[in-house]
Amino acid sequence: MINSNPAIVLHEILLKLKNSTNKYTDFNGAWSHAFELETRDTINLLSKIRLVFDLYEKTRKLVETNPRLNKERNILFLDKVGLGISEVNLNGDMSNFHKYISDEVLTALSYMADYIGLVFEIEENSQLNEEELVSLIGEIELLISNIIDSSLPKDVQALLVKNLNLIKESLLEFKFYGVDGLRVAVEQSIGSLVLSENILEPQKENATLQGFMGFMFKLKGLFDTINAGKDLIAPIIKHFLTRS
């Protein structure tokens, strides 16, 4: 399963960086390798580094709000994690990272992650497995291809592709944001579609549009499965699917 416990994901990323680099390793190369990006893909790299900061902030908040975890020693370890990831120098090396991210710090973070999972019950109901993610992303890519090759007006094509890419990005980043990120993406898509009903209504019999709406309906089953809000998809059903 892909865990939505931010501390576990943070630990996995830092451990990978720790084990695959030394203080002289190129910063850009190290972080790009950790996220399987091309070294020239600066925009995506900075986006992923931002996600690591988010994971750190979420972990720290969970620790600080629990009396059993909110101890001086744990806070000191978290301070070191923060210092270790605070310096972003794409032209530098990993010396700052290795200065603060020691084996002891990673071990402490691992223990905190385990306890967070127990105390806050971050379990399977907020997870998706790898096969489900790959399948959904594959469906999105096929839908995008079909939409681009369809007879739908260009403004409708652009609208549908934009929203599919938004959902795809949330699936690619599910490891970082879990179901909350996916929920936000779907809610934004629903709002966008409802506001654009005037350009969608004339195309309601179009098979490609119906395929898109069928995928949105499928998300209802996904949200039911992971207990993320059974009524989330209702506006889509009300405004579009029941008219076909």
Short mmCIF file of C-alpha atoms in Angstrom, two decimals:
data_model
loop_
_atom_site.label_atom_id
_atom_site.label_comp_id
_atom_site.label_asym_id
_atom_site.label_seq_id
_atom_site.Cartn_x
_atom_site.Cartn_y
_atom_site.Cartn_z
CA MET A 1 0.00 0.00 0.00
CA ILE A 2 1.02 3.64 -0.48
CA ASN A 3 1.05 5.11 2.99
CA SER A 4 -0.45 8.52 3.70
CA ASN A 5 1.38 8.89 7.01
CA PRO A 6 3.57 11.95 6.25
CA ALA A 7 6.29 10.90 8.67
CA ILE A 8 6.76 7.53 6.97
CA VAL A 9 6.97 9.10 3.52
CA LEU A 10 9.37 11.76 4.78
CA HIS A 11 11.55 9.09 6.37
CA GLU A 12 11.61 7.04 3.15
CA ILE A 13 12.76 10.03 1.08
CA LEU A 14 15.43 11.14 3.54
CA LEU A 15 16.72 7.60 3.99
CA LYS A 16 17.03 7.20 0.21
CA LEU A 17 18.97 10.46 -0.03
CA LYS A 18 21.16 9.50 2.93
CA ASN A 19 22.05 6.09 1.55
CA SER A 20 22.68 7.17 -2.03
CA THR A 21 24.81 10.28 -1.45
CA ASN A 22 27.66 11.78 0.53
CA LYS A 23 28.37 15.38 1.44
CA TYR A 24 30.17 15.97 -1.88
CA THR A 25 27.33 14.67 -4.05
CA ASP A 26 25.78 17.17 -6.44
CA PHE A 27 22.55 18.53 -4.90
CA ASN A 28 20.62 18.71 -8.14
CA GLY A 29 21.65 15.19 -9.16
CA ALA A 30 20.89 13.71 -5.75
CA TRP A 31 17.38 15.09 -5.42
CA SER A 32 16.56 14.45 -9.08
CA HIS A 33 17.61 10.82 -8.66
CA ALA A 34 15.52 10.47 -5.50
CA PHE A 35 12.40 11.53 -7.42
CA GLU A 36 13.38 9.83 -10.69
CA LEU A 37 13.51 13.12 -12.59
CA GLU A 38 15.81 14.40 -15.30
CA THR A 39 18.46 16.72 -13.82
CA ARG A 40 17.29 19.48 -16.16
CA ASP A 41 13.68 19.25 -14.99
CA THR A 42 14.08 22.11 -12.53
CA ILE A 43 10.39 23.01 -12.24
CA ASN A 44 9.31 19.52 -11.24
CA LEU A 45 12.32 19.15 -8.96
CA LEU A 46 11.46 22.29 -7.03
CA SER A 47 7.86 21.10 -6.81
CA LYS A 48 8.96 17.80 -5.28
CA ILE A 49 11.26 19.55 -2.81
CA ARG A 50 8.30 21.70 -1.79
CA LEU A 51 6.35 18.51 -1.10
CA VAL A 52 9.14 17.34 1.21
CA PHE A 53 8.79 20.59 3.15
CA ASP A 54 5.05 19.97 3.38
CA LEU A 55 5.67 16.45 4.71
CA TYR A 56 8.01 17.89 7.31
CA GLU A 57 5.48 20.49 8.44
CA LYS A 58 2.69 17.88 8.67
CA THR A 59 4.94 15.53 10.64
CA ARG A 60 5.98 18.26 13.02
CA LYS A 61 2.37 19.28 13.61
CA LEU A 62 1.38 15.69 14.42
CA VAL A 63 4.27 15.37 16.86
CA GLU A 64 3.61 18.69 18.56
CA THR A 65 -0.09 17.96 19.04
CA ASN A 66 0.47 14.65 20.84
CA PRO A 67 1.65 14.76 24.49
CA ARG A 68 3.47 11.45 24.16
CA LEU A 69 5.46 12.64 21.15
CA ASN A 70 5.89 16.30 22.02
CA LYS A 71 9.12 15.82 23.94
CA GLU A 72 12.21 17.97 23.84
CA ARG A 73 14.32 15.17 22.35
CA ASN A 74 11.88 14.57 19.51
CA ILE A 75 11.62 18.27 18.76
CA LEU A 76 15.42 18.52 18.63
CA PHE A 77 15.52 15.68 16.10
CA LEU A 78 12.84 17.38 14.03
CA ASP A 79 14.79 20.64 14.19
CA LYS A 80 17.71 18.81 12.60
CA VAL A 81 15.48 17.41 9.89
CA GLY A 82 14.26 20.94 9.16
CA LEU A 83 17.80 22.28 9.01
CA GLY A 84 18.88 19.39 6.80
CA ILE A 85 16.30 20.12 4.12
CA SER A 86 16.23 23.90 4.50
CA GLU A 87 19.11 24.68 2.14
CA VAL A 88 18.05 24.39 -1.51
CA ASN A 89 21.06 25.09 -3.71
CA LEU A 90 20.72 23.50 -7.13
CA ASN A 91 24.33 24.40 -7.88
CA GLY A 92 25.66 23.14 -4.55
CA ASP A 93 26.30 19.82 -2.87
CA MET A 94 24.73 17.67 -0.14
CA SER A 95 27.01 18.85 2.68
CA ASN A 96 24.24 20.67 4.56
CA PHE A 97 21.97 17.64 4.30
CA HIS A 98 24.59 15.27 5.72
CA LYS A 99 25.54 17.78 8.42
CA TYR A 100 22.14 17.43 10.05
CA ILE A 101 20.54 14.20 8.74
CA SER A 102 22.42 11.55 10.69
CA ASP A 103 21.56 7.89 11.23
CA GLU A 104 20.38 8.80 14.73
CA VAL A 105 18.02 11.45 13.34
CA LEU A 106 16.56 9.02 10.81
CA THR A 107 16.09 6.34 13.48
CA ALA A 108 14.26 8.81 15.70
CA LEU A 109 12.09 9.91 12.78
CA SER A 110 11.25 6.28 12.06
CA TYR A 111 10.08 5.71 15.63
CA MET A 112 7.97 8.87 15.50
CA ALA A 113 6.44 7.72 12.22
CA ASP A 114 5.50 4.36 13.69
CA TYR A 115 3.88 5.98 16.71
CA ILE A 116 2.00 8.49 14.56
CA GLY A 117 0.55 5.60 12.60
CA LEU A 118 -0.72 3.99 15.79
CA VAL A 119 -2.00 7.06 17.59
CA PHE A 120 -3.60 8.86 14.71
CA GLU A 121 -4.83 5.69 12.99
CA ILE A 122 -3.51 6.52 9.54
CA GLU A 123 -4.50 3.22 8.01
CA GLU A 124 -5.61 1.52 4.81
CA ASN A 125 -8.82 3.48 4.47
CA SER A 126 -6.76 6.47 3.30
CA GLN A 127 -4.56 4.47 0.92
CA LEU A 128 -4.51 3.17 -2.61
CA ASN A 129 -2.33 0.39 -3.88
CA GLU A 130 0.14 0.73 -6.75
CA GLU A 131 -2.04 -1.19 -9.20
CA GLU A 132 -5.02 1.09 -8.58
CA LEU A 133 -2.93 4.20 -9.10
CA VAL A 134 -1.33 2.90 -12.30
CA SER A 135 -4.72 1.83 -13.63
CA LEU A 136 -6.35 5.21 -12.94
CA ILE A 137 -3.45 7.13 -14.47
CA GLY A 138 -3.61 4.88 -17.53
CA GLU A 139 -7.33 5.56 -17.90
CA ILE A 140 -6.71 9.29 -17.68
CA GLU A 141 -4.02 9.18 -20.36
CA LEU A 142 -6.31 7.20 -22.67
CA LEU A 143 -9.17 9.62 -22.05
CA ILE A 144 -6.95 12.59 -22.84
CA SER A 145 -5.89 10.96 -26.11
CA ASN A 146 -9.50 10.22 -27.03
CA ILE A 147 -10.59 13.76 -26.20
CA ILE A 148 -7.86 15.33 -28.32
CA ASP A 149 -8.81 13.10 -31.27
CA SER A 150 -12.55 13.65 -30.81
CA SER A 151 -15.02 15.93 -32.57
CA LEU A 152 -15.67 17.90 -29.38
CA PRO A 153 -15.23 21.68 -29.68
CA LYS A 154 -11.79 22.91 -28.75
CA ASP A 155 -13.01 24.76 -25.66
CA VAL A 156 -14.66 21.59 -24.36
CA GLN A 157 -11.54 19.57 -25.12
CA ALA A 158 -9.39 22.07 -23.25
CA LEU A 159 -11.74 22.00 -20.24
CA LEU A 160 -11.80 18.21 -19.99
CA VAL A 161 -8.06 17.78 -20.52
CA LYS A 162 -7.27 20.44 -17.93
CA ASN A 163 -9.37 18.69 -15.30
CA LEU A 164 -8.03 15.24 -16.14
CA ASN A 165 -4.48 16.53 -15.79
CA LEU A 166 -5.39 18.02 -12.43
CA ILE A 167 -6.66 14.65 -11.19
CA LYS A 168 -3.67 12.85 -12.74
CA GLU A 169 -1.26 15.12 -10.87
CA SER A 170 -3.03 14.38 -7.58
CA LEU A 171 -2.66 10.65 -8.25
CA LEU A 172 1.04 11.06 -9.06
CA GLU A 173 1.45 12.91 -5.77
CA PHE A 174 -0.81 10.60 -3.75
CA LYS A 175 2.24 9.40 -1.81
CA PHE A 176 2.72 12.90 -0.48
CA TYR A 177 -0.80 14.26 -0.03
CA GLY A 178 -2.86 11.09 0.23
CA VAL A 179 -6.60 11.22 -0.28
CA ASP A 180 -6.82 14.89 0.73
CA GLY A 181 -4.91 15.92 -2.38
CA LEU A 182 -7.11 13.75 -4.57
CA ARG A 183 -10.23 15.13 -2.91
CA VAL A 184 -9.16 18.72 -3.63
CA ALA A 185 -8.45 17.89 -7.28
CA VAL A 186 -11.82 16.22 -7.78
CA GLU A 187 -13.68 19.00 -6.00
CA GLN A 188 -11.97 21.59 -8.20
CA SER A 189 -12.85 19.58 -11.30
CA ILE A 190 -16.48 19.25 -10.25
CA GLY A 191 -16.72 22.99 -9.67
CA SER A 192 -15.14 23.71 -13.03
CA LEU A 193 -17.50 21.35 -14.87
CA VAL A 194 -20.62 22.67 -13.19
CA LEU A 195 -19.63 26.26 -13.99
CA SER A 196 -19.05 25.22 -17.61
CA GLU A 197 -22.35 23.41 -18.00
CA ASN A 198 -23.41 25.77 -20.79
CA ILE A 199 -20.70 24.48 -23.14
CA LEU A 200 -21.06 20.85 -22.05
CA GLU A 201 -24.83 20.57 -22.35
CA PRO A 202 -24.90 20.71 -26.18
CA GLN A 203 -22.38 17.82 -26.26
CA LYS A 204 -24.18 15.57 -23.79
CA GLU A 205 -24.73 12.81 -26.38
CA ASN A 206 -21.07 12.79 -27.45
CA ALA A 207 -19.51 9.39 -26.72
CA THR A 208 -16.17 10.90 -25.69
CA LEU A 209 -17.82 13.23 -23.21
CA GLN A 210 -19.81 10.32 -21.84
CA GLY A 211 -16.56 8.39 -21.44
CA PHE A 212 -15.18 11.26 -19.42
CA MET A 213 -18.30 11.40 -17.27
CA GLY A 214 -18.12 7.65 -16.80
CA PHE A 215 -14.64 8.02 -15.39
CA MET A 216 -15.82 10.71 -13.01
CA PHE A 217 -18.60 8.40 -11.91
CA LYS A 218 -16.00 5.67 -11.33
CA LEU A 219 -14.29 8.00 -8.88
CA LYS A 220 -17.41 7.75 -6.74
CA GLY A 221 -16.64 4.09 -6.17
CA LEU A 222 -13.05 4.97 -5.38
CA PHE A 223 -14.06 7.50 -2.75
CA ASP A 224 -16.55 5.05 -1.30
CA THR A 225 -13.80 2.45 -1.01
CA ILE A 226 -11.34 4.70 0.78
CA ASN A 227 -14.06 6.34 2.87
CA ALA A 228 -13.24 9.81 1.66
CA GLY A 229 -16.73 11.20 1.26
CA LYS A 230 -19.48 9.27 -0.47
CA ASP A 231 -21.37 12.35 -1.67
CA LEU A 232 -18.38 14.08 -3.22
CA ILE A 233 -19.20 13.09 -6.78
CA ALA A 234 -22.94 13.82 -6.47
CA PRO A 235 -22.87 17.12 -8.42
CA ILE A 236 -21.42 15.36 -11.46
CA ILE A 237 -24.16 12.73 -11.36
CA LYS A 238 -26.87 15.37 -10.97
CA HIS A 239 -25.65 17.72 -13.66
CA PHE A 240 -24.45 15.34 -16.33
CA LEU A 241 -24.65 11.57 -16.05
CA THR A 242 -28.37 11.29 -15.42
CA ARG A 243 -29.11 13.19 -18.64
CA SER A 244 -27.60 10.66 -21.01
#
